[in-house]
XYZ file of C-alpha atoms in Angstrom:
495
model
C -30.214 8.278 10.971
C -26.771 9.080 9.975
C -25.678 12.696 10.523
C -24.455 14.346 7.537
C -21.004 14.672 7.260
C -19.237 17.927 6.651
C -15.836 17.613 4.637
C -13.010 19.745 3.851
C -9.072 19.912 3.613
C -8.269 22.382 6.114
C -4.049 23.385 5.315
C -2.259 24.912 8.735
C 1.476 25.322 9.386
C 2.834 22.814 11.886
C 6.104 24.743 12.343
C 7.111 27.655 9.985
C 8.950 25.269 7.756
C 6.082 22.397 7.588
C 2.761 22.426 6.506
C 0.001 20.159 8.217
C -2.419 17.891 6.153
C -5.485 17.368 7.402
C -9.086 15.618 6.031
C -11.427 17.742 8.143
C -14.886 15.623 9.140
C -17.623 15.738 11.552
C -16.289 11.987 13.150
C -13.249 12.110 14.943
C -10.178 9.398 13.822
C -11.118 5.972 15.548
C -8.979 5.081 18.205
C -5.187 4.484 17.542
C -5.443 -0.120 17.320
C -3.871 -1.352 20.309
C -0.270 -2.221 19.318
C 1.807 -5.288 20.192
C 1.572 -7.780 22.943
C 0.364 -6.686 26.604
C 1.524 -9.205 28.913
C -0.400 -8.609 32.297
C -1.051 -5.350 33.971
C 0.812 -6.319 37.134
C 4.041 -4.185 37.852
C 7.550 -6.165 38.334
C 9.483 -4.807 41.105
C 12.240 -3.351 39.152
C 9.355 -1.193 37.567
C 8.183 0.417 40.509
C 11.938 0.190 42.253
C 13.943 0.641 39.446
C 16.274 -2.222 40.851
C 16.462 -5.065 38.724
C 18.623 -8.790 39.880
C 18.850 -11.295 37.303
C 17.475 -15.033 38.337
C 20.055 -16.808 39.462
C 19.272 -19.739 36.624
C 19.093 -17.465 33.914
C 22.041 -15.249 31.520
C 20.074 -12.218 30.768
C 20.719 -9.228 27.938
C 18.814 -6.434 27.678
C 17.590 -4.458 24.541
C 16.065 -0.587 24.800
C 15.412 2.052 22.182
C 17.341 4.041 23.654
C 20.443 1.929 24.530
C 23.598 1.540 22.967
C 25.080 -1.156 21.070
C 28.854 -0.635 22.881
C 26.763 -1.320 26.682
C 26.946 -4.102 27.932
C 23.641 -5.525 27.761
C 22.172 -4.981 31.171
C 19.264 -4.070 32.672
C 20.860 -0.501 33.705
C 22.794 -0.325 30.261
C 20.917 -2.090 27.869
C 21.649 -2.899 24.172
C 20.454 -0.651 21.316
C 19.436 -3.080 18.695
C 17.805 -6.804 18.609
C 20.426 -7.844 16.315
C 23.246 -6.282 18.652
C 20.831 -8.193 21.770
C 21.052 -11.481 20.258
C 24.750 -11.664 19.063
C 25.432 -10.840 22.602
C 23.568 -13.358 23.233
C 24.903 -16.376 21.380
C 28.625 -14.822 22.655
C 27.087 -15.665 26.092
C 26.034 -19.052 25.919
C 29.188 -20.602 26.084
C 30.167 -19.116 29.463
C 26.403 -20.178 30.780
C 26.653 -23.787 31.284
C 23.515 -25.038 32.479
C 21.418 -21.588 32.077
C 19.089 -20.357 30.539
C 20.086 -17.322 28.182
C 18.119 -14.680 26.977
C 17.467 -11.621 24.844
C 14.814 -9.117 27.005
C 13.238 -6.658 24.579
C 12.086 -3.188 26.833
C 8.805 -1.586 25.379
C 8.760 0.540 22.006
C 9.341 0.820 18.354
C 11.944 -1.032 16.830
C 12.490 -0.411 13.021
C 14.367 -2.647 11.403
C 15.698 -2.686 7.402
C 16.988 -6.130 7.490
C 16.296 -9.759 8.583
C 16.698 -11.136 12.188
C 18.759 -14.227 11.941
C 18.561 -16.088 15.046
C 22.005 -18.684 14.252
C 21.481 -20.226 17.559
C 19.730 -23.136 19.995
C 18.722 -23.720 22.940
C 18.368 -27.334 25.571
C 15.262 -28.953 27.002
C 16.252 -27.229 30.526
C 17.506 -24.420 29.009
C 15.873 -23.152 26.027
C 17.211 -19.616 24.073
C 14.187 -16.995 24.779
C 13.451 -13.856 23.359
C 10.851 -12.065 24.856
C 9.622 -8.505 25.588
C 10.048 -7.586 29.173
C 6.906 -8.408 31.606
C 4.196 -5.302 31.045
C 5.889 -3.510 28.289
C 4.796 -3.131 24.732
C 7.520 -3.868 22.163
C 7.230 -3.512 18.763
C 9.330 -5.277 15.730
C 8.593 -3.019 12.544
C 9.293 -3.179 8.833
C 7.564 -0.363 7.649
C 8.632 3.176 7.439
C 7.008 5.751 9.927
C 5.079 8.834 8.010
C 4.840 12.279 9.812
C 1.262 13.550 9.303
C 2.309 17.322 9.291
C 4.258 16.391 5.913
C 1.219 15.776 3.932
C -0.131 18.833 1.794
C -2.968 18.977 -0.805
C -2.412 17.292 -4.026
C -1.003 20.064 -6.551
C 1.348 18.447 -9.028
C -1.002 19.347 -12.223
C -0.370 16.298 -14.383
C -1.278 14.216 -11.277
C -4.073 16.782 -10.608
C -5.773 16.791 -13.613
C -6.154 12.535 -13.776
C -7.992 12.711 -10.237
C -11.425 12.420 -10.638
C -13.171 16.175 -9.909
C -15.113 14.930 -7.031
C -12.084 13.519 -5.125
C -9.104 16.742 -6.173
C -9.928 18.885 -3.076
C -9.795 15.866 -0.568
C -6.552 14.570 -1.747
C -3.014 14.634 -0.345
C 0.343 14.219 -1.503
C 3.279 13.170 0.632
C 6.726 12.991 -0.841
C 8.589 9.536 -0.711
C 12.020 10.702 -1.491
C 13.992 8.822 0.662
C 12.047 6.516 1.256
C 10.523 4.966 -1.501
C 13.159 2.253 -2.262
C 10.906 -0.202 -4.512
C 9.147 -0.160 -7.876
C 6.775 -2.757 -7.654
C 3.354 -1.562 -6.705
C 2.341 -4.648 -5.799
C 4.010 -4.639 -2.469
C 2.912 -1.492 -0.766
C 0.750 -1.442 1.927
C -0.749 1.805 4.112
C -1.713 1.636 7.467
C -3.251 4.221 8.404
C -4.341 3.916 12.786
C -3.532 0.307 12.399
C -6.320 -0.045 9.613
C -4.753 -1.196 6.277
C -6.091 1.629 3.719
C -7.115 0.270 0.106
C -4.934 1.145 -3.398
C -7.124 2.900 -5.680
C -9.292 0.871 -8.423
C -12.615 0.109 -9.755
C -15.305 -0.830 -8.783
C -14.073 0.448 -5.135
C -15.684 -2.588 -4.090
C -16.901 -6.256 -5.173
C -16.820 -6.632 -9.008
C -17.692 -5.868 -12.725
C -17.973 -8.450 -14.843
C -16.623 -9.627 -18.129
C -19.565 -8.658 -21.085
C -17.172 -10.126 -24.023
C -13.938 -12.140 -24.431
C -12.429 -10.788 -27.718
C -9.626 -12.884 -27.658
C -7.561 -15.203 -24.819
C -6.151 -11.919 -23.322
C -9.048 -9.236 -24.530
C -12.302 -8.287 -22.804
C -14.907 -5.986 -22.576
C -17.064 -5.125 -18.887
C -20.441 -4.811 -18.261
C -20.262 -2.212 -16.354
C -16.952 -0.181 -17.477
C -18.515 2.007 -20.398
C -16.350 4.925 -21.428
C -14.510 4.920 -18.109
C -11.909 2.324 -19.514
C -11.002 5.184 -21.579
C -9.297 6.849 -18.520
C -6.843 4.006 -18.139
C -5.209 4.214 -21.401
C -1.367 4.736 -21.199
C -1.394 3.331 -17.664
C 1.655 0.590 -17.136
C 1.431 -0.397 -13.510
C -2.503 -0.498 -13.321
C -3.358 -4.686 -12.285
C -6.203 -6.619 -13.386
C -7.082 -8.954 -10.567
C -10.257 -11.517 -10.714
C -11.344 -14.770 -10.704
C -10.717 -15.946 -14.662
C -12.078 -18.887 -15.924
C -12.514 -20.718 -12.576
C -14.083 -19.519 -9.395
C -11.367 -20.970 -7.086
C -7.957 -18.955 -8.645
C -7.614 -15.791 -8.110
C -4.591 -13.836 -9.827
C -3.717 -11.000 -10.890
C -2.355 -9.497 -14.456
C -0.908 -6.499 -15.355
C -2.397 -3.747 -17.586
C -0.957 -4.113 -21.139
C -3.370 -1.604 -23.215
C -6.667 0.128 -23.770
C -8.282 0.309 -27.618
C -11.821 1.836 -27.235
C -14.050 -0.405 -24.828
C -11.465 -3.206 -25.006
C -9.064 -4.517 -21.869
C -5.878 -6.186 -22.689
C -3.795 -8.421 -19.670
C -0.174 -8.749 -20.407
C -0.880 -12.319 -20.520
C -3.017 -15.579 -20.667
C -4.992 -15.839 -17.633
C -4.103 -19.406 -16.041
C -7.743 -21.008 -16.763
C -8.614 -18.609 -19.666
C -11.456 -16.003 -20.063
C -14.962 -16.393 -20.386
C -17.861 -14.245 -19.999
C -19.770 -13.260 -16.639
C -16.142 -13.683 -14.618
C -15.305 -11.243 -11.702
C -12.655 -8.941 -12.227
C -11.777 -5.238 -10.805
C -8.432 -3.100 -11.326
C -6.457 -1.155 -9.081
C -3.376 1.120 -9.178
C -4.809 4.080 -11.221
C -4.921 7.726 -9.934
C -7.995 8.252 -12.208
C -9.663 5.448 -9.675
C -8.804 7.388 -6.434
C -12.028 8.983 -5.441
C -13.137 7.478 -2.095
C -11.834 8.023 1.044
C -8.777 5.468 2.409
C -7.901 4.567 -0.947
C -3.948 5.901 -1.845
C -1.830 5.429 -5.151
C 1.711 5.821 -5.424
C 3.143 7.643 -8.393
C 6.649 5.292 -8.569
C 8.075 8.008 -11.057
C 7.587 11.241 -9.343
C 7.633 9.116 -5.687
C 4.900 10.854 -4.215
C 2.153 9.263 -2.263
C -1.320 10.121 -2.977
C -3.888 9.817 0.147
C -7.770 10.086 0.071
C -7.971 10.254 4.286
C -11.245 9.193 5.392
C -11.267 11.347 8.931
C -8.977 14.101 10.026
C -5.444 12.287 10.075
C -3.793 15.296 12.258
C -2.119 12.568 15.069
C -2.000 9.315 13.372
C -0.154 6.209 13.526
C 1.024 6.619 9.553
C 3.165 3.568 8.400
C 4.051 2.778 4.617
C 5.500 -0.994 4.169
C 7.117 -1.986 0.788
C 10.407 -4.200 2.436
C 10.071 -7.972 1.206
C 12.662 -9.831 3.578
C 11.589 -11.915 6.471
C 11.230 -10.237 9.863
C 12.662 -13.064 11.580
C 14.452 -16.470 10.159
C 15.853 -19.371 11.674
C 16.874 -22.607 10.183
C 17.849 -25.736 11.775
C 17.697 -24.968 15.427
C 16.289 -26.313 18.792
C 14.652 -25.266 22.096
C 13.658 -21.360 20.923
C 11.170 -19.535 22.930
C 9.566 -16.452 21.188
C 7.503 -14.612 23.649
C 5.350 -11.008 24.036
C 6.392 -9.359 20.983
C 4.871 -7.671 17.734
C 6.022 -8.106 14.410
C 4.444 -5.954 11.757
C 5.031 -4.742 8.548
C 6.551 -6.401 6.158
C 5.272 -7.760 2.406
C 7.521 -10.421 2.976
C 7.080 -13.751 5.380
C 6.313 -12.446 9.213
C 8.178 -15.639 10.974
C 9.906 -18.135 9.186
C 10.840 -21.022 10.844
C 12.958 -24.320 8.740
C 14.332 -27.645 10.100
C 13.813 -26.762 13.266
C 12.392 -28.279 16.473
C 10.911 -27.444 19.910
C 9.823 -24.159 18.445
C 7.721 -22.295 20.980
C 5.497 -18.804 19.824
C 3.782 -17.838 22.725
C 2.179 -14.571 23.212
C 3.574 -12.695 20.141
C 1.526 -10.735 17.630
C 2.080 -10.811 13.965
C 0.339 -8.231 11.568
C 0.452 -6.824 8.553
C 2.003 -8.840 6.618
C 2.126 -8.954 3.410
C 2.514 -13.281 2.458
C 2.687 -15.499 4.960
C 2.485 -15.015 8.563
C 4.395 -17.404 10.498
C 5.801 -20.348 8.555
C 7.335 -23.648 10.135
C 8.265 -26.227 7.616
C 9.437 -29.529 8.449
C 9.042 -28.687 12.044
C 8.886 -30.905 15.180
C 7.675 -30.861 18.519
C 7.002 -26.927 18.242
C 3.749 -24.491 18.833
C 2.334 -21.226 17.932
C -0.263 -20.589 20.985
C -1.706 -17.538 22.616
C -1.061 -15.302 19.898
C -2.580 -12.660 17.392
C -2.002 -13.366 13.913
C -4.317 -10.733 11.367
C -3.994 -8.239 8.524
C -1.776 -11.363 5.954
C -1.579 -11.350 2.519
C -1.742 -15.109 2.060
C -1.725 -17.604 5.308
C -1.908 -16.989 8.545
C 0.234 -20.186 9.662
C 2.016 -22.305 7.461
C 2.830 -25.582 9.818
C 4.477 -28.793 8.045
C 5.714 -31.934 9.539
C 6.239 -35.601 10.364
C 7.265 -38.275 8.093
C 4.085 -39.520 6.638
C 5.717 -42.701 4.610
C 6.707 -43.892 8.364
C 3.884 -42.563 10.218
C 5.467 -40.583 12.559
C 3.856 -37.885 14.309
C 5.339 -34.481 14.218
C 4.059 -33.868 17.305
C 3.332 -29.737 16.633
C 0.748 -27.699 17.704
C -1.749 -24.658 16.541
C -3.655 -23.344 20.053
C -5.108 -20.766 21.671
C -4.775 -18.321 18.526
C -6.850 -15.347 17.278
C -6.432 -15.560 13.411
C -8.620 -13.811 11.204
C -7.885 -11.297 8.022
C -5.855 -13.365 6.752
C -6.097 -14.433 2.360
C -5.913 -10.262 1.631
C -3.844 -10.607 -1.499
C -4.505 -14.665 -1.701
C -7.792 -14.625 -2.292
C -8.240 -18.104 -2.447
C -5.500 -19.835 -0.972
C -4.308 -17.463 2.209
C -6.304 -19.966 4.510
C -5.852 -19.148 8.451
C -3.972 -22.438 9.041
C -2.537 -24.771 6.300
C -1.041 -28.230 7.458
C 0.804 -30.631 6.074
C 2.179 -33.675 7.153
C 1.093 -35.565 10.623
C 0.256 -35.296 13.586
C -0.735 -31.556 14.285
C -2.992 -30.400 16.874
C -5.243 -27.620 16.095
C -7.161 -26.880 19.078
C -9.429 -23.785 20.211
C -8.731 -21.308 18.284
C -10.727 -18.154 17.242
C -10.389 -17.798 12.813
C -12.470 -15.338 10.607
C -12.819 -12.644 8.262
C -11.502 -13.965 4.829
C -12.505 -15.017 1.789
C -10.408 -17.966 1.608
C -10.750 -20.828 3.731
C -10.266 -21.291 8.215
C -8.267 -24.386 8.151
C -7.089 -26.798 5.021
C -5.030 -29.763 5.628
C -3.003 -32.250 3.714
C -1.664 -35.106 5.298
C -3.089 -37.839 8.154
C -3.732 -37.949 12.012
C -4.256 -34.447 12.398
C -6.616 -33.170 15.192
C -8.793 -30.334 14.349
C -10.673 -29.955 17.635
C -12.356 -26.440 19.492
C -12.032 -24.091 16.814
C -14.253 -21.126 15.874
C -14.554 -20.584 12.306
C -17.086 -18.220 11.147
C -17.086 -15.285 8.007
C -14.781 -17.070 6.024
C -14.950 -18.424 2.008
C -16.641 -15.157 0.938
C -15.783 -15.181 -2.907
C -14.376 -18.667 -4.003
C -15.907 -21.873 -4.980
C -14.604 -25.578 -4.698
C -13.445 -24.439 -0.709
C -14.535 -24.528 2.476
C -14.206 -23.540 6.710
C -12.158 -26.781 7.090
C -11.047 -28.316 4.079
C -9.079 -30.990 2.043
C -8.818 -32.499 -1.209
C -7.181 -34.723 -4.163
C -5.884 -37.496 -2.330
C -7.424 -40.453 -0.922
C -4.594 -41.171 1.552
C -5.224 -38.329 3.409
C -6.813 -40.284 6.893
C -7.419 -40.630 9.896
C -7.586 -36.848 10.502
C -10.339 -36.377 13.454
C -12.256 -33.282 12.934
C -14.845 -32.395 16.005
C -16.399 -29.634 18.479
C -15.531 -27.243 15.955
C-alpha cells in the first residue's frame, strides 16, 4: 500500500535578498534525467595529463564554457561559443589541404538564442565534424535556465482568487520579466528534472466528450456542468480534440462561454458531432494537480503546481521557435556526442544535403520536429536518442522516385519514443519519403501516433521494436502507409 503523502509549501530565505520555493512531500525529487551524450567511460590521456597533441591528419578547434571567443581555438585556449568554434572553423579549411577539420565541443551547458548555421562541407577523406570531446557531456540548449530559490507562493489576488481552493496553498509564482519574450502559449514548454510538466486544463487527463453540437462551432460536454462557467472571459484558453474524425487532432482557440455552451474561434476541419473527444488547457482556474503550470502572458508570471520538493532542480522554460541547428546544401558533415534540447522549433534541420552523418547525438525536447533531412542522400541518423517531440521524431526524404534511384539513407541503431506530444496523430517516430531508406533496429514507443509511416518505394523496414504506440487515433498504425497504389516494393520484416 501506498504511504500517505504529507504536503505543504514550506517558504525559507535562500540568501537575505531571495526567498526559496519549495513543494514539501514525503517522496524525495526523482533523480536529475541523465543529460546529453556519454561517450565511453574511458579517460583520454590529455584528461588525466592535461597534455593534449592534435592528430597529425586532423585541423582541430576547441570550444569551452569558459573560453573566449578572441583565443585561438586550442585545446589550452579554447573558443567561447559554437558559433565563434565553427567560423573558426570554416576560416581553417582552406589552409588544411587534405585534413580533416573540426569543431571539439568540451562538456557543459551551452545556451544559445539563435540558430547554428553550419555554411560549410566537408570530402569523402575528410569530412567537417563536430563533436563533443571523448567522455564529456555537452549540452546545446534553447531554453532558459530557472533558479528554484526564485519561486515564492502564489499571492497576486486576481490570480489567487481563479485557482481552484484545493490547489492555492501548493502553488508558486515565478516572475518572467526578462525572460518571457513570446505571447503565444502554445509554445511553452516546462521541464522540470528533465520531465516535461503539463499546462493546466480539464479533464487533467484523457477526455470529456461532446453531449450537443449547437451549431458548427458550439457545443455542450457531458461531463463539464457548471465548471464551463469558470472559463468565461478567458482568451488564450485552447480547445484541443479529435472533431469529427478520429484520425485529426487540432486544436482551436477559446472564443466564448454563454451558460453551458463552448464556442471555438472557428470551424473545426471535419466538423462537430456528438460523443467526440475534446479537453482544454491554458486556464488558471484548471491548475489544481501537481506538475501542471500556466503562464499569465500579461502579468508574465509563471504559475507552478510542483509535484515533489523542487529545492535543487534542473528548472528549464523553452518558448524560442528557431532551429537549433540548420544546414542547407552541404556534403561530408559528421555530427557526433552532443545534446540538443529545448527548442519549440525544429531540433536538426538538414536540406539538399548529402553524406550527412548523426551519430551519437541526443535530441530532446523539442517542440516540432526532431531531426529533419529533406531531399537528402547517402546520409544517417544512428546511435542516437531522439524523445520528448512535439510532432516527428525523424523526418527523412529522398531519392528520385520517377527514375528509381535509391537515396541510399539510413535510420539505425536509434532509441525514439515520446515523440507525437503536440501531433497527436501525425508526430510518427520516423516518416519517409521517397526511396531507398533503410530503417533497421531501432527501439520506438510511447506515442499515440504511429512508430514508422512511409510514402514512397524500396524502403527497408527491418529489426525494429515498436511497441505502446497509436494510443488515441483511428485509421493508423505501428508501421503504416496509405492512398497510393504506387507505393511498392517496400520490404517490411523481423520487426
Amino acid at each position: 500500500m501506498m504511504k500517505k503523502r504529507i504536503c505543504s509549501i514550506a517558504l525559507a530565505l535562500a540568501t537575505a535578498l531571495s526567498s526559496a520555493y519549495a513543494f514539501a512531500a514525503e517522496e524525495e525529487a526523482p533523480p536529475q534525467e541523465q543529460t546529453g551524450i556519454q561517450a565511453d567511460s574511458e579517460q583520454s590521456v590529455e584528461a588525466v595529463t592535461g597534455e593534449y597533441t592534435a592528430p597529425e591528419n586532423e585541423v582541430q578547434i576547441f570550444v569551452s564554457d569558459d573560453g573566449n571567443d578572441s583565443n585561438p581555438g586550442s585545446y589550452q585556449q579554447p573558443l567561447k561559443t559554437i558559433s565563434a568554434g565553427i567560423s573558426k572553423a570554416v576560416s581553417a579549411k582552406d589552409s588544411a589541404k587534405g585534413k580533416t577539420v573540426s569543431v571539439n565541443i568540451k562538456g557543459g551547458d551551452y545556451y544559445i538564442d539563435d540558430t547554428i548555421e553550419l555554411n560549410a562541407s566537408g570530402t569523402k577523406e575528410n569530412p567537417f565534424i563536430i563533436r563533443g570531446v571523448k567522455g564529456e557531456t555537452v549540452n546545446i540548449k534553447m531554453s532558459k535556465k530557472l533558479m528554484q530559490n526564485m519561486f515564492s507562493q502564489a499571492t497576486d489576488k486576481e490570480a489567487v482568487s481563479k485557482l481552484p481552493s484545493t490547489a492555492k496553498k501548493y502553488v508558486g509564482e515565478y516572475n518572467l520579466n526578462g525572460i518571457l519574450k513570446s505571447a503565444d502559449s502554445n509554445n511553452y514548454n516546462l521541464i522540470v528534472n528533465g520531465s516535461e510538466q503539463t499546462v493546466a486544463r480539464w479533464p487533467d487527463k484523457e477526455f470529456d466528450r461532446v453531449a450537443k453540437v449547437v451549431n458548427t462551432t458550439t457545443f455542450t460536454g457531458k461531463e463539464a456542468g457548471g465548471r464551463v462557467s469558470k472559463w468565461a472571459g478567458e482568451s488564450n484558453a485552447v480547445i484541443r480534440g479529435y472533431f469529427g474524425v478520429e484520425y485529426r487532432f487540432e486544436g482551436k482557440t477559446l472564443s466564448k462561454i454563454n451558460g453551458s455552451e463552448v464556442t471555438l474561434e472557428s470551424k473545426p476541419y471535419y466538423g462537430m458531432k456528438a460523443n467526440d473527444r475534446y479537453f482544454i488547457e491554458n486556464l488558471l482556474q484548471e491548475l489544481d494537480s501537481p506538475g501542471e503550470y500556466y503562464v499569465d502572458v500579461k502579468s508574465k508570471k509563471l504559475y507552478y503546481y510542483p509535484p515533489y520538493n523542487i529545492s535543487g532542480s534542473d528548472i528549464e522554460f523553452s518558448q524560442n521557435t528557431k532551429t537549433m541547428l540548420n544546414v542547407s546544401k552541404q556534403s561530408y558533415i559528421t555530427i557526433e556526442n552532443l545534446s540538443f534540447s529545448g527548442t519549440q522549433g525544429t531540433g536538426l534541420n538538414f536540406t539538399d544535403c548529402d553524406n550527412i552523418v548523426i551519430d551519437g547525438c541526443e535530441v530532446k525536447h523539442i517542440g516540432k520536429d526532431g531531426i529533419v533531412m529533406q531531399n537528402a542522400a547517402n546520409s544517417a541518423v544512428k546511435n542516437s536518442t531522439i524523445c520528448f517531440i512535439g510532432n516527428r521524431g525523424i523526418y527523412l526524404t529522398g531519392g528520385d522516385r520517377t527514375k528509381l534511384i535509391s537515396g541510399e539513407n539510413s535510420v539505425e541503431n536509434n532509441h525514439i519514443y515520446d515523440f507525437g506530444r503536440k501531433d497527436r496523430t501525425g508526430g510518427v517516430g520516423v516518416s519517409l519519403e521517397g526511396i531507398g531508406a533503410v530503417i533497421q533496429h531501432n527501439l520506438i514507443h510511447n506515442s499515440t501516433a504511429g512508430g514508422i509511416l512511409f510514402s514512397g518505394n524500396e524502403f527497408k523496414i527491418l529489426y525494429n521494436e515498436i511497441y505502446n504506440v497509436v494510443n488515441e487515433p483511428c485509421d493508423a498504425g505501428a508501421i503504416y502507409s496509405a492512398r497510393n497504389y504506387t507505393f511498392r516494393g517496400t520490404e517490411v520484416a523481423y520487426n
